[in-house]
Amino acid sequence: MRITKDEARRRLRACGLRVTAPRVAVLGILADARGPVSFTQVLDLLGDSDWDQATIYRNLVKLREAGIAPVVSRMDGIDRYTLARDHEDGHRHPHFLCEDCGRVACLDKEVTAASIDGRWAESVRGAMVQLLGHCPDCLPQPDV
């Protein structure tokens, strides 16, 4: 889902962040992404720009700290970000990493353990469920 520049500016101001061109651009990348994206993917999607990699990384960190772009997957030790408004469940659902194409996909089924009470409740609410395998696009197709 696209995000307008005005909406990006509004979100940044609402979180107490300065509105800068790199932040607006990164928000646009996150809004357009099909799933969680890594820092490297953000750089690739930005293409040729005048901003250095450190600037983009610092902006991702600021957006994460502000709650606009949480890290929702750490599969293979790589942080992957999404726009916070993408999921009503607070992004408490499993993610799938394809071993072939590297795509990370959000799976629709919510984690039922997120409603657990007691000593482990906060730990479970903050946990990430990560699945690894071959996505439907990369699975070998049977000969018909």
PDB file of C-alpha atoms in Angstrom:
ATOM      1  CA  MET A   1       0.000   0.000   0.000  1.00  0.00           C
ATOM      2  CA  ARG A   2       1.405   3.329  -1.028  1.00  0.00           C
ATOM      3  CA  ILE A   3       1.962   6.106   1.457  1.00  0.00           C
ATOM      4  CA  THR A   4       1.779   9.709   0.341  1.00  0.00           C
ATOM      5  CA  LYS A   5       4.542  12.129   1.190  1.00  0.00           C
ATOM      6  CA  ASP A   6       2.054  14.107   3.295  1.00  0.00           C
ATOM      7  CA  GLU A   7       1.109  10.956   5.238  1.00  0.00           C
ATOM      8  CA  ALA A   8       4.797  10.115   5.748  1.00  0.00           C
ATOM      9  CA  ARG A   9       5.451  13.634   7.025  1.00  0.00           C
ATOM     10  CA  ARG A  10       2.461  13.413   9.364  1.00  0.00           C
ATOM     11  CA  ARG A  11       3.644  10.083  10.800  1.00  0.00           C
ATOM     12  CA  LEU A  12       7.148  11.374  11.372  1.00  0.00           C
ATOM     13  CA  ARG A  13       5.926  14.518  13.136  1.00  0.00           C
ATOM     14  CA  ALA A  14       3.463  12.503  15.243  1.00  0.00           C
ATOM     15  CA  CYS A  15       6.392  10.441  16.549  1.00  0.00           C
ATOM     16  CA  GLY A  16       8.517  13.495  17.239  1.00  0.00           C
ATOM     17  CA  LEU A  17      10.910  12.893  14.348  1.00  0.00           C
ATOM     18  CA  ARG A  18      12.207  15.538  11.974  1.00  0.00           C
ATOM     19  CA  VAL A  19      10.907  15.237   8.445  1.00  0.00           C
ATOM     20  CA  THR A  20      13.834  14.516   6.120  1.00  0.00           C
ATOM     21  CA  ALA A  21      13.947  13.320   2.532  1.00  0.00           C
ATOM     22  CA  PRO A  22      15.692  10.014   3.433  1.00  0.00           C
ATOM     23  CA  ARG A  23      13.072   9.223   6.113  1.00  0.00           C
ATOM     24  CA  VAL A  24      10.208   9.929   3.738  1.00  0.00           C
ATOM     25  CA  ALA A  25      11.882   7.757   1.091  1.00  0.00           C
ATOM     26  CA  VAL A  26      12.447   4.865   3.524  1.00  0.00           C
ATOM     27  CA  LEU A  27       8.822   5.046   4.675  1.00  0.00           C
ATOM     28  CA  GLY A  28       7.768   4.838   1.036  1.00  0.00           C
ATOM     29  CA  ILE A  29       9.919   1.725   0.530  1.00  0.00           C
ATOM     30  CA  LEU A  30       8.427   0.056   3.604  1.00  0.00           C
ATOM     31  CA  ALA A  31       4.891   0.937   2.521  1.00  0.00           C
ATOM     32  CA  ASP A  32       5.405  -0.535  -0.955  1.00  0.00           C
ATOM     33  CA  ALA A  33       7.187  -3.713   0.167  1.00  0.00           C
ATOM     34  CA  ARG A  34       5.424  -7.077  -0.198  1.00  0.00           C
ATOM     35  CA  GLY A  35       6.782  -8.197   3.166  1.00  0.00           C
ATOM     36  CA  PRO A  36       9.453  -7.371   5.731  1.00  0.00           C
ATOM     37  CA  VAL A  37      12.614  -5.935   4.158  1.00  0.00           C
ATOM     38  CA  SER A  38      16.249  -5.799   5.260  1.00  0.00           C
ATOM     39  CA  PHE A  39      18.553  -2.797   5.224  1.00  0.00           C
ATOM     40  CA  THR A  40      20.222  -4.174   2.088  1.00  0.00           C
ATOM     41  CA  GLN A  41      16.856  -4.539   0.360  1.00  0.00           C
ATOM     42  CA  VAL A  42      15.959  -0.955   1.292  1.00  0.00           C
ATOM     43  CA  LEU A  43      19.222   0.197  -0.308  1.00  0.00           C
ATOM     44  CA  ASP A  44      18.478  -1.806  -3.457  1.00  0.00           C
ATOM     45  CA  LEU A  45      14.938  -0.457  -3.674  1.00  0.00           C
ATOM     46  CA  LEU A  46      16.131   3.128  -3.221  1.00  0.00           C
ATOM     47  CA  GLY A  47      18.438   2.685  -6.211  1.00  0.00           C
ATOM     48  CA  ASP A  48      20.892   5.425  -6.975  1.00  0.00           C
ATOM     49  CA  SER A  49      20.522   8.200  -4.453  1.00  0.00           C
ATOM     50  CA  ASP A  50      22.694  10.922  -2.987  1.00  0.00           C
ATOM     51  CA  TRP A  51      22.376   9.431   0.509  1.00  0.00           C
ATOM     52  CA  ASP A  52      25.101   7.232   1.880  1.00  0.00           C
ATOM     53  CA  GLN A  53      24.395   3.827   3.403  1.00  0.00           C
ATOM     54  CA  ALA A  54      25.034   5.058   6.952  1.00  0.00           C
ATOM     55  CA  THR A  55      22.332   7.711   6.552  1.00  0.00           C
ATOM     56  CA  ILE A  56      19.781   5.131   5.457  1.00  0.00           C
ATOM     57  CA  TYR A  57      20.766   2.766   8.271  1.00  0.00           C
ATOM     58  CA  ARG A  58      20.526   5.508  10.903  1.00  0.00           C
ATOM     59  CA  ASN A  59      17.093   6.430   9.575  1.00  0.00           C
ATOM     60  CA  LEU A  60      15.903   2.808   9.819  1.00  0.00           C
ATOM     61  CA  VAL A  61      17.130   2.742  13.428  1.00  0.00           C
ATOM     62  CA  LYS A  62      15.327   6.027  14.213  1.00  0.00           C
ATOM     63  CA  LEU A  63      12.121   4.734  12.592  1.00  0.00           C
ATOM     64  CA  ARG A  64      12.408   1.514  14.592  1.00  0.00           C
ATOM     65  CA  GLU A  65      12.982   3.389  17.854  1.00  0.00           C
ATOM     66  CA  ALA A  66       9.943   5.581  17.125  1.00  0.00           C
ATOM     67  CA  GLY A  67       7.767   2.510  16.570  1.00  0.00           C
ATOM     68  CA  ILE A  68       7.084   3.319  12.921  1.00  0.00           C
ATOM     69  CA  ALA A  69       9.231   0.513  11.476  1.00  0.00           C
ATOM     70  CA  PRO A  70       9.594  -2.382  13.900  1.00  0.00           C
ATOM     71  CA  VAL A  71      11.970  -5.264  13.291  1.00  0.00           C
ATOM     72  CA  VAL A  72       9.600  -8.175  12.714  1.00  0.00           C
ATOM     73  CA  SER A  73      12.057 -10.826  11.580  1.00  0.00           C
ATOM     74  CA  ARG A  74      15.639 -11.639  12.481  1.00  0.00           C
ATOM     75  CA  MET A  75      15.897 -14.704  10.286  1.00  0.00           C
ATOM     76  CA  ASP A  76      19.530 -15.614   9.510  1.00  0.00           C
ATOM     77  CA  GLY A  77      20.655 -12.792  11.829  1.00  0.00           C
ATOM     78  CA  ILE A  78      19.334 -10.095   9.483  1.00  0.00           C
ATOM     79  CA  ASP A  79      16.899  -7.499  10.828  1.00  0.00           C
ATOM     80  CA  ARG A  80      13.874  -7.039   8.582  1.00  0.00           C
ATOM     81  CA  TYR A  81      11.544  -4.079   8.956  1.00  0.00           C
ATOM     82  CA  THR A  82       7.958  -3.332   8.086  1.00  0.00           C
ATOM     83  CA  LEU A  83       5.636  -0.374   8.407  1.00  0.00           C
ATOM     84  CA  ALA A  84       3.864  -0.640  11.772  1.00  0.00           C
ATOM     85  CA  ARG A  85       0.364  -0.066  10.387  1.00  0.00           C
ATOM     86  CA  ASP A  86       0.556  -3.089   8.103  1.00  0.00           C
ATOM     87  CA  HIS A  87      -0.807  -5.547  10.646  1.00  0.00           C
ATOM     88  CA  GLU A  88      -3.534  -5.165  13.230  1.00  0.00           C
ATOM     89  CA  ASP A  89      -2.048  -8.033  15.268  1.00  0.00           C
ATOM     90  CA  GLY A  90       1.042  -5.970  16.128  1.00  0.00           C
ATOM     91  CA  HIS A  91       2.940  -8.227  13.746  1.00  0.00           C
ATOM     92  CA  ARG A  92       2.531 -11.209  16.090  1.00  0.00           C
ATOM     93  CA  HIS A  93       2.334 -13.811  13.397  1.00  0.00           C
ATOM     94  CA  PRO A  94       4.823 -16.241  11.886  1.00  0.00           C
ATOM     95  CA  HIS A  95       7.232 -15.289   9.119  1.00  0.00           C
ATOM     96  CA  PHE A  96       8.600 -17.629   6.486  1.00  0.00           C
ATOM     97  CA  LEU A  97      12.081 -17.368   4.932  1.00  0.00           C
ATOM     98  CA  CYS A  98      12.531 -19.105   1.604  1.00  0.00           C
ATOM     99  CA  GLU A  99      15.893 -20.859   1.449  1.00  0.00           C
ATOM    100  CA  ASP A 100      15.940 -20.472  -2.339  1.00  0.00           C
ATOM    101  CA  CYS A 101      14.902 -16.909  -3.179  1.00  0.00           C
ATOM    102  CA  GLY A 102      15.471 -15.324   0.260  1.00  0.00           C
ATOM    103  CA  ARG A 103      12.019 -13.736   0.398  1.00  0.00           C
ATOM    104  CA  VAL A 104      10.502 -13.251   3.846  1.00  0.00           C
ATOM    105  CA  ALA A 105       6.731 -13.555   3.858  1.00  0.00           C
ATOM    106  CA  CYS A 106       4.150 -12.822   6.530  1.00  0.00           C
ATOM    107  CA  LEU A 107       1.960 -15.830   7.201  1.00  0.00           C
ATOM    108  CA  ASP A 108      -1.690 -15.113   7.896  1.00  0.00           C
ATOM    109  CA  LYS A 109      -2.164 -17.409  10.866  1.00  0.00           C
ATOM    110  CA  GLU A 110      -1.790 -15.606  14.180  1.00  0.00           C
ATOM    111  CA  VAL A 111       0.291 -17.119  16.945  1.00  0.00           C
ATOM    112  CA  THR A 112      -2.252 -18.380  19.447  1.00  0.00           C
ATOM    113  CA  ALA A 113       0.334 -18.454  22.233  1.00  0.00           C
ATOM    114  CA  ALA A 114       0.378 -14.633  22.219  1.00  0.00           C
ATOM    115  CA  SER A 115      -2.618 -14.724  24.567  1.00  0.00           C
ATOM    116  CA  ILE A 116      -0.764 -16.721  27.235  1.00  0.00           C
ATOM    117  CA  ASP A 117      -0.958 -15.478  30.832  1.00  0.00           C
ATOM    118  CA  GLY A 118       1.416 -15.877  33.740  1.00  0.00           C
ATOM    119  CA  ARG A 119       5.152 -15.770  34.125  1.00  0.00           C
ATOM    120  CA  TRP A 120       5.927 -16.311  30.421  1.00  0.00           C
ATOM    121  CA  ALA A 121       3.294 -13.929  29.029  1.00  0.00           C
ATOM    122  CA  GLU A 122       5.572 -10.968  28.216  1.00  0.00           C
ATOM    123  CA  SER A 123       8.281 -13.249  26.833  1.00  0.00           C
ATOM    124  CA  VAL A 124       5.849 -14.933  24.463  1.00  0.00           C
ATOM    125  CA  ARG A 125       4.310 -11.615  23.378  1.00  0.00           C
ATOM    126  CA  GLY A 126       7.780 -10.420  22.369  1.00  0.00           C
ATOM    127  CA  ALA A 127       8.802 -13.653  20.646  1.00  0.00           C
ATOM    128  CA  MET A 128       9.173 -14.129  16.909  1.00  0.00           C
ATOM    129  CA  VAL A 129       8.037 -17.265  15.127  1.00  0.00           C
ATOM    130  CA  GLN A 130      10.279 -17.897  12.139  1.00  0.00           C
ATOM    131  CA  LEU A 131       9.781 -20.730   9.652  1.00  0.00           C
ATOM    132  CA  LEU A 132      12.346 -21.839   7.089  1.00  0.00           C
ATOM    133  CA  GLY A 133      11.830 -23.797   3.893  1.00  0.00           C
ATOM    134  CA  HIS A 134      10.908 -23.371   0.237  1.00  0.00           C
ATOM    135  CA  CYS A 135       8.160 -20.906  -0.699  1.00  0.00           C
ATOM    136  CA  PRO A 136       5.378 -22.010  -3.084  1.00  0.00           C
ATOM    137  CA  ASP A 137       7.041 -20.143  -5.975  1.00  0.00           C
ATOM    138  CA  CYS A 138      10.330 -22.025  -5.496  1.00  0.00           C
ATOM    139  CA  LEU A 139       8.930 -25.522  -4.899  1.00  0.00           C
ATOM    140  CA  PRO A 140       9.504 -27.862  -7.824  1.00  0.00           C
ATOM    141  CA  GLN A 141       6.328 -28.114  -9.873  1.00  0.00           C
ATOM    142  CA  PRO A 142       5.112 -31.636 -10.616  1.00  0.00           C
ATOM    143  CA  ASP A 143       5.190 -32.682 -14.263  1.00  0.00           C
ATOM    144  CA  VAL A 144       1.676 -32.720 -15.642  1.00  0.00           C
TER     145      VAL A 144
END
